[in-house]
XYZ file of C-alpha atoms in Angstrom:
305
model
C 0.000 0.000 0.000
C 2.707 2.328 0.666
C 5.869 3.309 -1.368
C 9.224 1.749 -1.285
C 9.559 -1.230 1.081
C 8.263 0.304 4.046
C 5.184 -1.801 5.357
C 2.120 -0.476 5.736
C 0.721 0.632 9.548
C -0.751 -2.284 11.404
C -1.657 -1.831 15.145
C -3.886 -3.874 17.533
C -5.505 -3.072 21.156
C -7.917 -4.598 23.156
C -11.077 -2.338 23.788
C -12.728 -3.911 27.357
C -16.588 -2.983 27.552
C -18.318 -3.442 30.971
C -22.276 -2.100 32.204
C -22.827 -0.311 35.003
C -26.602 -1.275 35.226
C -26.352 -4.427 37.156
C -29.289 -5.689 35.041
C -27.790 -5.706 31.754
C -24.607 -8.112 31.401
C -22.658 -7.929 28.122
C -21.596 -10.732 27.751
C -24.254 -12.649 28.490
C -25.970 -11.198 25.697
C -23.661 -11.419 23.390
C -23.280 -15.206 24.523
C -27.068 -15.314 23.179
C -27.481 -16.672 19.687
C -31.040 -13.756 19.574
C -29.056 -10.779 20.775
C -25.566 -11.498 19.311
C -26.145 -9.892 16.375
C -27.784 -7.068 17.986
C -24.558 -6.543 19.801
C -22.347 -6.908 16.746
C -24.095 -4.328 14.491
C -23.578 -2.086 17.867
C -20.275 -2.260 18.062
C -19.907 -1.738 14.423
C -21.773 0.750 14.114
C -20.100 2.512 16.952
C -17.113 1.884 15.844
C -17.742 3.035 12.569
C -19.070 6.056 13.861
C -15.266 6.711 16.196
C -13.565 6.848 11.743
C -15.783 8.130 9.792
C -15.929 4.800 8.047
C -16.927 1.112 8.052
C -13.370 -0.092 7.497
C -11.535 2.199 9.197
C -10.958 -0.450 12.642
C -11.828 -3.978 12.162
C -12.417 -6.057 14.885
C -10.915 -9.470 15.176
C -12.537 -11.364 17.754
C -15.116 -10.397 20.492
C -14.031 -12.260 23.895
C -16.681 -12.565 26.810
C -14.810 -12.401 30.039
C -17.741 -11.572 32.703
C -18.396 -9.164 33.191
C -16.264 -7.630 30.145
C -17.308 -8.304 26.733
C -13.705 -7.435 24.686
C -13.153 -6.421 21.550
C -9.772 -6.843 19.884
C -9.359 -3.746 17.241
C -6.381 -3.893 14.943
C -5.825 -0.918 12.970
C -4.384 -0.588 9.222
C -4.175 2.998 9.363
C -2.444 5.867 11.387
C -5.033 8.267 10.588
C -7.769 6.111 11.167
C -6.424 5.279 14.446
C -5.776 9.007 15.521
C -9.200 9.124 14.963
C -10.835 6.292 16.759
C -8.192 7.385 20.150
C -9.756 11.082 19.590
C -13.800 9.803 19.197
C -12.275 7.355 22.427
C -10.752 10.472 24.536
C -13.804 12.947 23.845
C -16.595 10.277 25.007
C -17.954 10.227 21.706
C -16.889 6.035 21.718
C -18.769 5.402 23.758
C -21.948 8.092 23.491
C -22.353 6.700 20.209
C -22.206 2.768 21.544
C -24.536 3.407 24.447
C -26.881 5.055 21.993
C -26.490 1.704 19.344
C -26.543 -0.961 21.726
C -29.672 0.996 22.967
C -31.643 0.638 19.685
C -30.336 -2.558 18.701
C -31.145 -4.173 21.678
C -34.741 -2.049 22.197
C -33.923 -1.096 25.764
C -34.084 2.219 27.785
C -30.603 3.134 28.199
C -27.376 0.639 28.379
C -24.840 2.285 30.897
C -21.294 1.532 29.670
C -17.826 1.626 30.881
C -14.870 1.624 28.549
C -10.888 0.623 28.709
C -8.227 0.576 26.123
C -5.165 -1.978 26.344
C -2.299 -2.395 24.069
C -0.628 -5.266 25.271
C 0.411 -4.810 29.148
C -0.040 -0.854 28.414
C -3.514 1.201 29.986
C -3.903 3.727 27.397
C -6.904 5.628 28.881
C -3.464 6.220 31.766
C -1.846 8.427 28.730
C -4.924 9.793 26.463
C -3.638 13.066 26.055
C -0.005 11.646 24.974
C -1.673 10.585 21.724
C 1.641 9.592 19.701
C 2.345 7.461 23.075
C -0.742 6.085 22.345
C -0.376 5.156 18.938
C 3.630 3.941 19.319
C 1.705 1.423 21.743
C -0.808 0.494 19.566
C 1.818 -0.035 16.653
C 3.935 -2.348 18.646
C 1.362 -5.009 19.065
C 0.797 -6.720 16.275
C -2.407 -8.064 15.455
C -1.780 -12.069 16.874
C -4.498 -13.764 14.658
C -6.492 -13.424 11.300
C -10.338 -12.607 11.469
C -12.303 -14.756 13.870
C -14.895 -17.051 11.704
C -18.110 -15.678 13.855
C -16.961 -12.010 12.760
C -17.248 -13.188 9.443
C -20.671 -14.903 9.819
C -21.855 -11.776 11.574
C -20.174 -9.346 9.218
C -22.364 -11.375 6.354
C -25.302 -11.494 8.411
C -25.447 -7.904 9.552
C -25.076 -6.958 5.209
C -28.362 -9.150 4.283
C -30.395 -7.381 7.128
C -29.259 -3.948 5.605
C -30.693 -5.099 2.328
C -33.741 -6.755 3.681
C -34.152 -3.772 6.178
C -36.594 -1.623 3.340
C -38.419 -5.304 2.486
C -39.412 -5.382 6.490
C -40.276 -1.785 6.927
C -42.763 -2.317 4.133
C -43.816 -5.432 5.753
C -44.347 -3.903 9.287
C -48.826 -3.152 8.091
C -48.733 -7.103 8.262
C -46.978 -7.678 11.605
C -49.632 -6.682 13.556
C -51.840 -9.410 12.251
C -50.158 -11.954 14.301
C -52.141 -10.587 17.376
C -53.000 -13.946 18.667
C -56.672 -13.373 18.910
C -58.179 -13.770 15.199
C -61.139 -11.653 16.267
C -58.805 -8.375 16.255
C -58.570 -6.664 12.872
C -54.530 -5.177 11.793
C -54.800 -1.639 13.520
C -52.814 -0.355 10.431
C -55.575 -1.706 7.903
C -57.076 1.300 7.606
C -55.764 5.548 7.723
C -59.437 6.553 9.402
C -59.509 6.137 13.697
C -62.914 4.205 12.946
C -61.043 0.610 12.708
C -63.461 -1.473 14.853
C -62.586 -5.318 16.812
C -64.561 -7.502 18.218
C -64.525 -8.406 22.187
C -66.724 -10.746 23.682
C -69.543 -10.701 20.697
C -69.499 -6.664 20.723
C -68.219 -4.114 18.199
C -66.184 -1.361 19.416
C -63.910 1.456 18.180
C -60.215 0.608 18.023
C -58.980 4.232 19.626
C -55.745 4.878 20.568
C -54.872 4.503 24.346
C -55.909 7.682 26.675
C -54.689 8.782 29.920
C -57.846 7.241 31.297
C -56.658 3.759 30.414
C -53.620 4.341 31.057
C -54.231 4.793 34.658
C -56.823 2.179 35.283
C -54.563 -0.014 33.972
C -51.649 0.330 36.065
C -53.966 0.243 39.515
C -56.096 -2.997 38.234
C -53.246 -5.076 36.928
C -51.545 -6.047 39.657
C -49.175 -9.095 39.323
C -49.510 -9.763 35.810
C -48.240 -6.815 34.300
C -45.275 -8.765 33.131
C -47.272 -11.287 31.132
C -49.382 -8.571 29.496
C -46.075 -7.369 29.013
C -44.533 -10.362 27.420
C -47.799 -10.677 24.637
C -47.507 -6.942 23.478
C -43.506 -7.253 23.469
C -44.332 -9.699 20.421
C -45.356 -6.631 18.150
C -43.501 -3.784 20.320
C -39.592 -3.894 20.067
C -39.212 -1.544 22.412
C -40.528 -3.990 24.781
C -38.026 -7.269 23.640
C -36.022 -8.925 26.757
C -34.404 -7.756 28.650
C -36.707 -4.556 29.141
C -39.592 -6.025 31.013
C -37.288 -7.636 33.707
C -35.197 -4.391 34.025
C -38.790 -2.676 34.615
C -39.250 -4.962 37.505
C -35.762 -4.111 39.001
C -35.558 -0.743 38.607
C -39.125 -0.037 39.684
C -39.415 -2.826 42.801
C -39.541 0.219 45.399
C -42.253 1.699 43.736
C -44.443 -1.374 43.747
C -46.762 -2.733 41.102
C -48.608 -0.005 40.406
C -45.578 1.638 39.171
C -44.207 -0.753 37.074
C -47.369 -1.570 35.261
C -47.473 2.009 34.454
C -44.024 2.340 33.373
C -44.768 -1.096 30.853
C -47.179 0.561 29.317
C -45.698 4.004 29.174
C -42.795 2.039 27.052
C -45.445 0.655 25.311
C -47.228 4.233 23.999
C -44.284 6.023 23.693
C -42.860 3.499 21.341
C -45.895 2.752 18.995
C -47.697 6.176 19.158
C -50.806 6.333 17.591
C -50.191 2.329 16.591
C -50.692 1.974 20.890
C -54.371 1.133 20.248
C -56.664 -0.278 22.772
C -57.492 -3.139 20.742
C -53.693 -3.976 20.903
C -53.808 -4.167 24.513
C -57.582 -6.081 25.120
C -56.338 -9.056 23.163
C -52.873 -9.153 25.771
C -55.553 -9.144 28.633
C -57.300 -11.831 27.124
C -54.342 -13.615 26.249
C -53.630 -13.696 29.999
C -57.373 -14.432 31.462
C -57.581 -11.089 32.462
C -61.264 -10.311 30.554
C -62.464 -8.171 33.810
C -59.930 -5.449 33.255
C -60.455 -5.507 29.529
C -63.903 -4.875 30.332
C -63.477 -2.271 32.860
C -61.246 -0.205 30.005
C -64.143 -0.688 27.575
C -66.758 0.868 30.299
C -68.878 -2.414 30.527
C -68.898 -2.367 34.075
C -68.083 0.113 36.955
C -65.547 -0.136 39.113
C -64.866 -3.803 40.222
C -61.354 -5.022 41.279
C -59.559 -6.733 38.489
C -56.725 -8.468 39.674
């Protein structure tokens, strides 16, 4: 690549990746044949982000060392390694990672802490010393090709770019998979005036109010996680881990609290899609027909749980 018979610059370094929310363990998940991929196109994405471009740091082999999940990095360029130590130094690393592994993973927030080895050398000990940084970088070698699984993920992260437009075109049909066959898609039609079916009655599919927001959360009780679990199958924002990190981080509060903080998630994410026929098929996918009809005003005020 370069003139004359001077090599071209190779460095390596080891980039260790730890969360600070107790409830979310790296490598766990990326030990997960669902969420590894999430995880990769995270990382490279994030990564991406630190050079300005998709090859600028390629990453070797992903290690999962609880609780660490490391990356080994080798670098072919100087410049693209100035770069990825400056996004590194600034915070922008790992702004940009949080915020990836955040989407990919359709959680509320993923805490992270980062560290930067080259070989027996801290480098986050010398940041500012930046040509320090890099002569340590340079001295270590990259000590093995391309792990095979970076491959397979590399190829498997490309064919969901391509297929990415061929879902979002899709996502009209996805609802239909509610599992009661008595609800009509929610997207089927552009006017509010969609109707479903409960219990032998018409009614207008309207998206969720403040009303039923509330009565929810107080009439729930206990099985706010596996109302929880049925609309997670057409809400990403409400895919594992989320519910369970819900519980946790809301346990003070008590029930109440957490059921309203499911289906906050829940409304925020779909917006106008968070219709109340959405949510009466997940309470009668989990017995609970009292509370669906105490949201449709069949009955007054009787305890649901």
């Amino acid at each position: 690549k370069m003139a004359g018979s001077s090599a071209p610059w190779i460095g390596s370094a080891y980039l260790f990746l730890q969360s600070t929310c107790k409830t979310i363990v790296l490598p766990s998940l990326y030990e997960s044949s669902q969420k590894k991929p999430s995880v990769f196109k995270a990382l490279k994405l994030a990564l991406a982000d630190s050079t300005g471009s998709v090859n600028g740091v390629d990453m070797l082999k992903v290690h999962c060392s609880h609780p660490h999940l490391i990356v080994q990095l080798k670098f072919c360029k100087q410049e693209n390694c100035r770069r990825f130590l400056q996004s590194y130094r600034e915070g922008v690393l790992q702004e940009s990672l949080q915020n990836h592994l955040q989407l990919s993973l359709a959680m509320t927030t993923v805490p992270l802490e980062m560290e930067l080895k080259a070989g027996n050398e801290h480098l986050d000990n010398m940041l500012k010393d930046e040509d320090r940084c890099l002569e340590c970088i340079y001295r270590e070698k990259p000590d093995r090709l391309r792990d095979e699984e970076i491959t397979e993920l590399e190829e498997c992260l490309k064919s969901l770019i391509v297929h990415q437009s061929i879902n979002n075109n899709m996502a009209v049909k996805g609802c239909a998979s509610l599992n009661s066959p008595s609800l009509p898609c929610a997207s089927q039609g552009s006017s509010p005036q969609v109707t479903f079916i409960f219990q032998g009655q018409q009614f207008a599919n309207r998206t969720l109010t403040p009303d039923d927001h509330q009565k929810f959360a107080k009439l729930v009780s206990k099985k706010w996680k596996q109302v929880g679990r049925s609309l997670q199958k057409n809400c990403r924002a409400l895919r594992d881990p989320v519910i369970d990190n819900l519980a946790l981080e809301y346990d003070r509060e008590g029930l109440y609290e957490q059921a309203y903080q499911l289906l906050l998630r829940f409304i925020q994410s779909e917006g106008k899609k968070a219709t109340i026929a959405r949510l009466i098929a997940a309470l009668e996918e989990n017995g609970l027909i009292s509370l669906a009809e105490e949201l449709l005003g069949l009955h007054s005020n009787e305890d649901c749980s």
